[in-house]
Coordinates of C-alpha atoms and ligand atoms in Angstrom, one line a residue:
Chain S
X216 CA -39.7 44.2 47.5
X217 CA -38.0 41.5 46.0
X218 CA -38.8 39.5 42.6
X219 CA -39.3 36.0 41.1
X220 CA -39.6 34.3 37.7
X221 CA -42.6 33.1 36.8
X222 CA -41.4 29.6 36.2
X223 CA -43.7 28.6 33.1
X224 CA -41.9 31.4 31.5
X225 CA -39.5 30.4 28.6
X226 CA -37.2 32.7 27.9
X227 CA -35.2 32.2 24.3
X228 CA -32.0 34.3 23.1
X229 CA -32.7 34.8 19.5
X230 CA -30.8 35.5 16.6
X231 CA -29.7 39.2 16.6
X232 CA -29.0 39.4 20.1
X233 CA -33.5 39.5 20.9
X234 CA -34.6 38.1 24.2
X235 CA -37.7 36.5 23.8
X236 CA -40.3 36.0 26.5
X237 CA -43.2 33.6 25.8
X238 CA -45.6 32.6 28.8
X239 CA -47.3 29.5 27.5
X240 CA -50.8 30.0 29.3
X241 CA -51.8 33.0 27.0
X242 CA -49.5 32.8 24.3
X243 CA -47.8 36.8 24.9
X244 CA -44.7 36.7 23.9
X245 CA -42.8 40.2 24.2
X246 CA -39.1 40.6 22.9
X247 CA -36.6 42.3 24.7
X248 CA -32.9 43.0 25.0
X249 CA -29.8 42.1 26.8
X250 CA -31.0 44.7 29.6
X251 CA -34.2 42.8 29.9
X252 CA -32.6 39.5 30.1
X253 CA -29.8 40.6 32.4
X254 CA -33.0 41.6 34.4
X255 CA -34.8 39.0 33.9
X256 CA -31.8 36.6 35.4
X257 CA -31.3 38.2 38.5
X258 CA -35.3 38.1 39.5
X259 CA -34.3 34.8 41.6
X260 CA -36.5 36.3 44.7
X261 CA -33.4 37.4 46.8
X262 CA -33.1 41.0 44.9
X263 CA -35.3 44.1 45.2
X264 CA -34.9 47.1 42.7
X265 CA -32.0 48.6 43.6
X266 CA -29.7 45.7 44.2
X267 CA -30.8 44.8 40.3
X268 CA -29.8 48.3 39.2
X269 CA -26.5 47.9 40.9
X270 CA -25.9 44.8 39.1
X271 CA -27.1 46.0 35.8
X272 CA -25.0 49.2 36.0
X273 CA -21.8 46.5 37.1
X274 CA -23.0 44.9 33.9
X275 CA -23.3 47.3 31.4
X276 CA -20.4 49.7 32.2
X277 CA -20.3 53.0 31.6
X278 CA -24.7 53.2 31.3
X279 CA -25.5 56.7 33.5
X280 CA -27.2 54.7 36.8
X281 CA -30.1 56.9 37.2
X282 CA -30.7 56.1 33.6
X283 CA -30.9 52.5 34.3
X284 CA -32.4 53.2 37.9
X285 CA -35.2 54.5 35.5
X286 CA -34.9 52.1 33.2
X287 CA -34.8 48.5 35.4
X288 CA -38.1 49.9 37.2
X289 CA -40.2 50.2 34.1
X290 CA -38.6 46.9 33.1
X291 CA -39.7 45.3 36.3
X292 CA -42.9 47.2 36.2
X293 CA -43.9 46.0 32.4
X294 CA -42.6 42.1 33.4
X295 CA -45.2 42.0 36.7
X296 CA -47.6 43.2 34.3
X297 CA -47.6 40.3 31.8
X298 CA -47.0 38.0 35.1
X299 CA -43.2 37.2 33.9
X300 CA -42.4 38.1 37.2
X301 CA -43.9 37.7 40.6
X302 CA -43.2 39.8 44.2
X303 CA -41.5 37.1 46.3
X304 CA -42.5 39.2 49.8
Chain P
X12 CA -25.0 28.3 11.5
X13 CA -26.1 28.2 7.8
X14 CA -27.8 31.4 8.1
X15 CA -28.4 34.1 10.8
X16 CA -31.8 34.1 10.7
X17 CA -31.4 30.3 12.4
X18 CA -32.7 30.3 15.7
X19 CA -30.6 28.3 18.3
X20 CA -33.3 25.7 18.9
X21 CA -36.3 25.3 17.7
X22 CA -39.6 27.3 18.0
X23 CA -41.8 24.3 17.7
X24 CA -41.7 20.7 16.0
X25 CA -44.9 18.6 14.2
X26 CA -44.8 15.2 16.1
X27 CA -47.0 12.4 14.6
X28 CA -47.6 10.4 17.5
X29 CA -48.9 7.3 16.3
X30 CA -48.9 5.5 12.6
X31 CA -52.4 4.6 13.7
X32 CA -55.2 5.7 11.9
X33 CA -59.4 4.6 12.1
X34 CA -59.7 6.2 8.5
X35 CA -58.1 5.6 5.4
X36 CA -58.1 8.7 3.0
X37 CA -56.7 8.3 -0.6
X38 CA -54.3 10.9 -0.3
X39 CA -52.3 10.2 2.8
X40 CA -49.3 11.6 2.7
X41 CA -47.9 9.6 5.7
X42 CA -49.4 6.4 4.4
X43 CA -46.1 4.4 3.5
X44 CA -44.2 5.7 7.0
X45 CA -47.7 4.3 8.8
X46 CA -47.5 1.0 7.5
X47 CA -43.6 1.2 8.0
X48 CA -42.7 2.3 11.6
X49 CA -44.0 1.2 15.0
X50 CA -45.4 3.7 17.6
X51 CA -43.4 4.7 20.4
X52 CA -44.5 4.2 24.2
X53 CA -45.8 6.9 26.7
X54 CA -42.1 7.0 28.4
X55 CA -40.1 7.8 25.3
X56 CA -42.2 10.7 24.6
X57 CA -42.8 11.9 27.9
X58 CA -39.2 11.7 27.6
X59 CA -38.6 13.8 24.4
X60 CA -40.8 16.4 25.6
X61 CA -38.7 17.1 28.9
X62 CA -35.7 17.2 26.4
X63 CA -38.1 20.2 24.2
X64 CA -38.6 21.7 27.3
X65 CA -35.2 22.5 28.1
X66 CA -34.4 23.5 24.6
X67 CA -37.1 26.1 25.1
X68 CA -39.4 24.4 22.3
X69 CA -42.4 26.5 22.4
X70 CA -45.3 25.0 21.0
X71 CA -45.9 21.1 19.1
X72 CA -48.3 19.9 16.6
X73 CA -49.5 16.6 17.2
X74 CA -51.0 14.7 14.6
X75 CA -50.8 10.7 13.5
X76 CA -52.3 8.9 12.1
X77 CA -54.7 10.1 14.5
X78 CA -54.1 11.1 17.7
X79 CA -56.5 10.3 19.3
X80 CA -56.3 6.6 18.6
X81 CA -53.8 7.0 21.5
X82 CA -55.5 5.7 24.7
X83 CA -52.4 8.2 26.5
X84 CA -52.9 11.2 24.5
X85 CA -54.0 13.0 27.6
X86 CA -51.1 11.9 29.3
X87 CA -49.0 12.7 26.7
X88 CA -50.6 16.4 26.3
X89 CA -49.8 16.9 30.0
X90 CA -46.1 15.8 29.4
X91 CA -46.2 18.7 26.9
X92 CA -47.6 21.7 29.4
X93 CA -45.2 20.6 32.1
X94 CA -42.6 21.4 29.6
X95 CA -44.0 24.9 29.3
X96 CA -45.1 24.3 25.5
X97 CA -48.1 25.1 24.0
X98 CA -49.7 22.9 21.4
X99 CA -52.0 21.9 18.5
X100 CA -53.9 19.0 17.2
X101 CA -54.5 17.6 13.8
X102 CA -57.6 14.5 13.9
X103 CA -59.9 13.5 11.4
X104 CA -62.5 14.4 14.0
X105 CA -64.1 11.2 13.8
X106 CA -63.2 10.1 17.8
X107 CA -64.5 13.6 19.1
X108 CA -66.9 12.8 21.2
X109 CA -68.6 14.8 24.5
X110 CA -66.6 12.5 27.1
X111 CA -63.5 13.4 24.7
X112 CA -64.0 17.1 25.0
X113 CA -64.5 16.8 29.0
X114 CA -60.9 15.5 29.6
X115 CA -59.9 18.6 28.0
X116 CA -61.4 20.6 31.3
X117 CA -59.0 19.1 33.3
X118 CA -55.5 20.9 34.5
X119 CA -54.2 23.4 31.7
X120 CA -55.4 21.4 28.9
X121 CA -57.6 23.8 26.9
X122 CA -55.7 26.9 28.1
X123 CA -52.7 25.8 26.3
X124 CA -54.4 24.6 23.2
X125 CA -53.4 26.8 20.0
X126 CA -56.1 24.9 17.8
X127 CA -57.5 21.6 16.7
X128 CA -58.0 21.3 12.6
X129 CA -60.7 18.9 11.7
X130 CA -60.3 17.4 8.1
X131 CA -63.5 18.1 6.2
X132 CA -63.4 17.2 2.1
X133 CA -67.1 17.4 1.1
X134 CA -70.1 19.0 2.0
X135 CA -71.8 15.7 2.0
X136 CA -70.7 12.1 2.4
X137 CA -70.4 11.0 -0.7
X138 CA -67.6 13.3 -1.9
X139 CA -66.4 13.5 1.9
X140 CA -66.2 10.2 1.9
X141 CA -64.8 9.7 -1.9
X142 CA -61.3 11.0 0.0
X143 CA -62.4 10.1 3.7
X144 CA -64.1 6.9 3.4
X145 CA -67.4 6.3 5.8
X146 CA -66.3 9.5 7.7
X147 CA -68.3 12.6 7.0
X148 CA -71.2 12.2 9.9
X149 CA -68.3 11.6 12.9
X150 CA -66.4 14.3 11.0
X151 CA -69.0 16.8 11.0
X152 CA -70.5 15.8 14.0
X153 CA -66.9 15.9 15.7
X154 CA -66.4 19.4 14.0
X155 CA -70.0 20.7 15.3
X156 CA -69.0 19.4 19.3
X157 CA -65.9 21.3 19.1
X158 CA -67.9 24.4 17.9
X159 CA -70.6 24.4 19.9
X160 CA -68.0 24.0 22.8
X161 CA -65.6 26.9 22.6
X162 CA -62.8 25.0 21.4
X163 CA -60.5 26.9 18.8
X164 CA -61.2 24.7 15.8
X165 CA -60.2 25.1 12.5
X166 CA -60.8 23.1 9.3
X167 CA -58.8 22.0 6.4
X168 CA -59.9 21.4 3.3
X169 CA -57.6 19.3 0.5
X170 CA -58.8 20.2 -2.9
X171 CA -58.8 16.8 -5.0
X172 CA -61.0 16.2 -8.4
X173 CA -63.7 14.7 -6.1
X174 CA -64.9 17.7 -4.6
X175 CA -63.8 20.5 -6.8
X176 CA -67.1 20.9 -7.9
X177 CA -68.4 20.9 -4.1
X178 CA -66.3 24.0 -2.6
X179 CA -68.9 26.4 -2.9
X180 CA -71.2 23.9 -1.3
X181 CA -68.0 23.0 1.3
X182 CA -67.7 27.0 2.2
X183 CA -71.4 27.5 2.9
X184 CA -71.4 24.7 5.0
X185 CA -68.2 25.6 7.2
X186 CA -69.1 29.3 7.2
X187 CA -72.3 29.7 7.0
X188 CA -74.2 26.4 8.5
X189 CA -71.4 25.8 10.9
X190 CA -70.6 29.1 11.9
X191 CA -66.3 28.8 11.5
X192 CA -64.7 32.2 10.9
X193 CA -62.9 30.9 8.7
X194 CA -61.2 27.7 7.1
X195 CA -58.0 26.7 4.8
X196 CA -57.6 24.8 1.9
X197 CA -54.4 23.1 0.2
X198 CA -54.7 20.2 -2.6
X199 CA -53.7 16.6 -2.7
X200 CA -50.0 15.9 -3.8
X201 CA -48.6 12.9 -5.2
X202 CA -47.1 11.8 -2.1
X203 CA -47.8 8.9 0.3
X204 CA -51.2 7.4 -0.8
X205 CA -51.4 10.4 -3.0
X206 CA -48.8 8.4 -5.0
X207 CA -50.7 5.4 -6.1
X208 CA -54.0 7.5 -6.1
X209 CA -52.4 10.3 -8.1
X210 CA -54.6 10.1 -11.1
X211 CA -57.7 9.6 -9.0
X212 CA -57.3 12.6 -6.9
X213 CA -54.7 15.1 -7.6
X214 CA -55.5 18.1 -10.1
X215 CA -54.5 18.5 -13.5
X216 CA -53.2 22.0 -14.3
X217 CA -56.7 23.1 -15.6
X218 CA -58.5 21.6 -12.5
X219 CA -56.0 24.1 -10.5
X220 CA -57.1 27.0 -12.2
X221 CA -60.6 26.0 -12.3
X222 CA -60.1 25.6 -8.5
X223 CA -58.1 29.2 -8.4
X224 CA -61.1 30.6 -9.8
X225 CA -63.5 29.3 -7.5
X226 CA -61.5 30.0 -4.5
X227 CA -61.0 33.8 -5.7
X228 CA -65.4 33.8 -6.2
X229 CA -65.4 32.5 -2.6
X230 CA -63.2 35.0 -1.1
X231 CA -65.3 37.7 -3.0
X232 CA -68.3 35.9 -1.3
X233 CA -66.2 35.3 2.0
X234 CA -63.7 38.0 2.3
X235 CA -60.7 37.2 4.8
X236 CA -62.8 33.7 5.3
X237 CA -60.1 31.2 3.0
X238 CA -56.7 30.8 3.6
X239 CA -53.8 28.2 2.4
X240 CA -50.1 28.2 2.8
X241 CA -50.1 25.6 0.2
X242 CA -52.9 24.6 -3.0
X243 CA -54.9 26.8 -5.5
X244 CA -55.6 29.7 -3.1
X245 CA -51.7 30.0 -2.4
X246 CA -50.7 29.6 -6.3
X247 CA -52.7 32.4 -7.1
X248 CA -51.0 35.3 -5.2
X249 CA -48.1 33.1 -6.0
X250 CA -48.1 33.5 -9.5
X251 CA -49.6 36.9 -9.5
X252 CA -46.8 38.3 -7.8
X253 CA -44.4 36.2 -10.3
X254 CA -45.9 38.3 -12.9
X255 CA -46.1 41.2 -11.4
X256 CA -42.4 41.1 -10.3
X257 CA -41.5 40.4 -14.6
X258 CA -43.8 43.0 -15.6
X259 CA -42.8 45.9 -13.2
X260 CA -39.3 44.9 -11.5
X261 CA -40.3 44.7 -8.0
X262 CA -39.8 41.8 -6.1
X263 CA -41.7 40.9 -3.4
X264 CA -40.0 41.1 -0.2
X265 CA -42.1 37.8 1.0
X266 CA -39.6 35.4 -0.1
X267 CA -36.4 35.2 -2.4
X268 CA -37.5 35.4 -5.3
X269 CA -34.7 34.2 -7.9
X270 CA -33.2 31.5 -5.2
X271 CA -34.7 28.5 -3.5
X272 CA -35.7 30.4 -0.8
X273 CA -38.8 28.0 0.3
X274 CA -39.7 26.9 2.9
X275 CA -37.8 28.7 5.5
X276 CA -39.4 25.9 8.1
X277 CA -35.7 24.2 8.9
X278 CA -34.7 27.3 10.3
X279 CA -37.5 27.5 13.2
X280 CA -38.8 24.0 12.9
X281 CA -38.2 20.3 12.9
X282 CA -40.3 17.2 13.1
X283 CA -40.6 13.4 14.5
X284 CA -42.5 10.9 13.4
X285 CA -44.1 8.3 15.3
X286 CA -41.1 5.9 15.8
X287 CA -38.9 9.0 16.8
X288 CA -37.3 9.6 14.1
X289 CA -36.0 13.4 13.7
X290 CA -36.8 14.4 10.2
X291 CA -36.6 17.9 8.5
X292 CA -40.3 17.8 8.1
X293 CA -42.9 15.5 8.3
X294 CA -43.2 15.6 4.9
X295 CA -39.5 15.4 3.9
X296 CA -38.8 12.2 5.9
X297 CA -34.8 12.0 5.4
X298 CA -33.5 10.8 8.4
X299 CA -31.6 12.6 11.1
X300 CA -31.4 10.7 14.1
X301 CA -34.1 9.3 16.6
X302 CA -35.2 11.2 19.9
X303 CA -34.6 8.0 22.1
X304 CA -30.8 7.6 20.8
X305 CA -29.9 11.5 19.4
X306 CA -29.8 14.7 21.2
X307 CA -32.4 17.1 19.1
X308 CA -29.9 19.9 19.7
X309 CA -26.8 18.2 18.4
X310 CA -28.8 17.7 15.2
X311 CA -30.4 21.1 14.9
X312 CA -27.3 22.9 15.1
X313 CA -24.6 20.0 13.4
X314 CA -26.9 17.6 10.8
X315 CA -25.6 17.6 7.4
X316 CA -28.7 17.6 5.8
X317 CA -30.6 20.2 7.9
X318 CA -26.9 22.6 6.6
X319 CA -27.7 21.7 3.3
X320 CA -31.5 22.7 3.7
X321 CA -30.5 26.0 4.9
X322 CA -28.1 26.4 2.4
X323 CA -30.4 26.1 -0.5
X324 CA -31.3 29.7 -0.4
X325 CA -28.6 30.8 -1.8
X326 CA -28.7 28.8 -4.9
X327 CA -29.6 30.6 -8.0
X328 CA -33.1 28.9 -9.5
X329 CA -31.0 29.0 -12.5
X330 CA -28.8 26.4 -11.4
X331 CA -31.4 23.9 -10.4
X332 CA -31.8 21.5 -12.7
X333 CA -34.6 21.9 -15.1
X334 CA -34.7 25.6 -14.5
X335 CA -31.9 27.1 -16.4
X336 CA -33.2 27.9 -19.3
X337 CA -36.9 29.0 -17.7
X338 CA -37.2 33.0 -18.5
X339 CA -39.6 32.7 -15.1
X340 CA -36.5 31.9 -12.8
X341 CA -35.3 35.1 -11.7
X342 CA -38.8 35.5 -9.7
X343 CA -39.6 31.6 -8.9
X344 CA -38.5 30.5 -5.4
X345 CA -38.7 26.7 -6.1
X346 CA -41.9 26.0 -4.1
X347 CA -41.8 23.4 -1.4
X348 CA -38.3 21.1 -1.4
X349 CA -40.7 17.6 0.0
X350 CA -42.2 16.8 -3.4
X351 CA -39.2 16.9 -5.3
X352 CA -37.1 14.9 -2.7
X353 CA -40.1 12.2 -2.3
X354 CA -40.0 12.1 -6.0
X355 CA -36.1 12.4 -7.2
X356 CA -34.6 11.8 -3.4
X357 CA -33.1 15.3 -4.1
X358 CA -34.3 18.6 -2.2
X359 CA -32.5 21.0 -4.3
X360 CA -34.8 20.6 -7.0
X361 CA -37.4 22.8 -7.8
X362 CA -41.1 21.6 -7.1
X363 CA -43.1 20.4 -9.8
X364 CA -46.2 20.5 -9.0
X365 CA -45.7 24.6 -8.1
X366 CA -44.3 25.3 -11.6
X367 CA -45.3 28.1 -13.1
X368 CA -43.4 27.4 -16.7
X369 CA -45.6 24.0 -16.4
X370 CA -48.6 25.7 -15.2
X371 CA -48.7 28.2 -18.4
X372 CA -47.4 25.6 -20.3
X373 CA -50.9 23.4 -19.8
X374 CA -53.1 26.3 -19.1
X375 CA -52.0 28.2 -21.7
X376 CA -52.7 31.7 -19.7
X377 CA -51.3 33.2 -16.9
X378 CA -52.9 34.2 -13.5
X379 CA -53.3 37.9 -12.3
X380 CA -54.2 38.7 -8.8
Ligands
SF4_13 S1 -39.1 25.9 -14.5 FE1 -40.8 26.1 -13.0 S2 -39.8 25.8 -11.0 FE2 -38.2 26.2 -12.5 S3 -37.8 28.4 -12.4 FE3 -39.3 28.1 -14.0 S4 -41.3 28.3 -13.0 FE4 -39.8 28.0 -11.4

């Protein structure tokens, strides 16, 4: 299954290196780091969970992959929940 | 950056949308900029909007004048949603009217409304009116649709000598006959209209304590019910934790105490006024640059001015003039920077009207909490 932005979702880098997410129809706002916006970015509806935690492990080099296996999925997980993201199939 | 608390563009921005206004209240702080500057058209603000939206603005405050003098405010209020902002509305409720509160059914209109703040100064028309003039029936009545309909509304109260004597009467109507949770008070300042009307309807050091008092037998009444940022409700926990910080040594970790910390607003916030000019705050009107000619990120991040804001916080209050020899400076933070600016053209001076030295000076006691 692949994933999409929500596209009413601002996303703002924030002093401190804090990602934060804001979804304008009910106000949430949830803050998050470098992980979840590397995340975040490559939910452009042509990646599913494990093409992200390839290209978050490529990112962050050295991270143990089933660390960020686990790690990516309850990010995606926590983001469909609040609607930041949405299945694109 | 001036700080690294500075966020790289801003959270949200006050935008008086028009220098319009049906009313005509005596202590308008945005009475000579009214009179002064022309309103700018649907485009340009549609315009400045999509230019928010790509800074990731999240949320504006639209005021006036009144906003809803504007025949587009709709359309303008859509412009802000496509831009994925959220946003609040000041009004002197007068214009609120059933057919108003319809068009806010349509689209995403009430979903992303934060609040709308009704001004209400009296808990009947003649000391409404003293401030508001031939206002308080639309007001309430305004007030009472919102209500009744679900909206989030919230009410402001200004503190001048005219209704003083009225807040208990003021409280029981808003909380008690109205039914608000809550509401917020602040006082008139000698700024705008407040200028000339100064005398008229600011308070006099004793008429701010006499208002302290009140406000702390209506929060005894009304727990959690008051609240201010700014005014006689504010000074008190102010001023109580000035004293508390010389009697005991500890500091309160709310603001600087010892520099001129407040406000920290430039660092999250800017504003426009109704022409387009970019000011620090709609308060402190020195000039930026204009939204139809400037880019608002250039200026957040590379304006002079909005440097030397941030930079105030780290001046020692005993280097502001008029403060150096005050044995109250190591625990004053120099209140807000727009009185002292609107009345020396200087924002590193410490507010007067906020002075505790002053206060105890004309009081002749202190406050504790
Ligand atoms: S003179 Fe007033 S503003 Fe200045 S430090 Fe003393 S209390 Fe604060």
């Amino acid at each position: 299954m692949r994933y999409l932005q929500n596209p009413d979702i601002v996303v703002r880098e924030e002093p401190g290196e804090v990602w934060l997410f804001f979804d304008p129809d009910t106000n949430q706002r949830r803050y998050s780091n470098a992980v979840g916006a590397s995340v975040w970015e490559l939910c452009d509806g042509t990646r599913d969970l494990a093409q992200i935690v390839v290209e978050v492990c490529a990112a962050f080099e050295g991270a143990p992959s089933d660390q960020v296996g686990a790690d990516v999925r309850e990010l995606l997980q926590n983001m469909e929940a609040d609607h930041f993201i949405v299945r694109a199939d | 950056m001036a700080g690294s608390s500075l966020t790289p563009t801003p959270h949200s921005i006050d935008i008086s949308l028009t220098g319009r206004c049906n009313l005509k209240c005596t202590y308008c702080f945005y009475a000579n900029e009214m009179t002064a500057l022309t309103d700018l058209p649907t485009d340009k603000w549609l315009a400045c909007f999509e230019e928010l939206g790509r800074l990731n603005t999240m949320e504006v405050t639209l005021s006036g004048g009144e906003a809803f003098t504007r025949r587009d405010l709709f359309e303008l209020i859509d412009g802000v949603i496509a831009n994925r902002m959220r946003y609040s509305l000041l009004s002197n409720g007068t214009l609120i009217t059933d057919q108003v509160l319809a068009r806010f059914d349509e689209g995403k209109r009430r979903q992303r409304l934060n609040s709308i703040q009704i001004s209400i100064d009296g808990s009947r028309a003649e000391i409404h009116d003293a401030s508001r003039p031939k206002s308080f029936s639309r007001a309430v009545r305004g007030l009472r649709l919102l209500k009744e309909a679900g909206f989030p509304v919230t009410v402001r109260v200004t503190i001048t000598k005219h209704n003083l004597h009225d807040l208990e009467n003021i409280a029981a109507l808003l909380l008690e006959d109205i039914g608000l949770p809550s509401f917020s008070t602040n006082d008139a300042i000698p700024m705008g209209s407040g200028c000339q009307n100064e005398a008229e309807v600011a308070l006099d050091s004793h008429e701010q304590y006499e208002a302290m008092q009140i406000v702390g037998r209506l929060l005894e009444r009304y727990p959690g019910r008051l609240n201010a940022q700014a005014g006689p409700q504010a000074k008190i926990q102010m001023y109580a934790e000035m004293e508390h910080a010389r009697r005991t040594g500890e500091k309160t970790t709310r603001w600087g105490m010892g520099r001129l910390t407040a406000c920290g607003c430039t660092f999250s916030k800017l504003a426009i006024l109704h022409d387009g000019t970019i000011v620090p705050c709609n308060m402190l009107t020195e000039r930026l640059g204009n939204i139809t000619t400037d880019s608002v990120h250039e200026i957040w991040h590379t304006h002079p001015v909005l440097t030397a804001m941030r930079q105030r916080r780290f001046i020692p209050m005993q280097d502001v003039l008029g403060c150096a020899d005050c044995e109250w400076a190591p625990y004053c933070n120099g209140s807000c920077p727009a009185l002292p600016y609107t009345l020396y053209g200087d924002f590193n001076r410490a507010n007067p009207h906020d002075c505790y030295r002053r206060f105890l000076q004309e009081v002749g006691h202190g406050v504790s909490a």
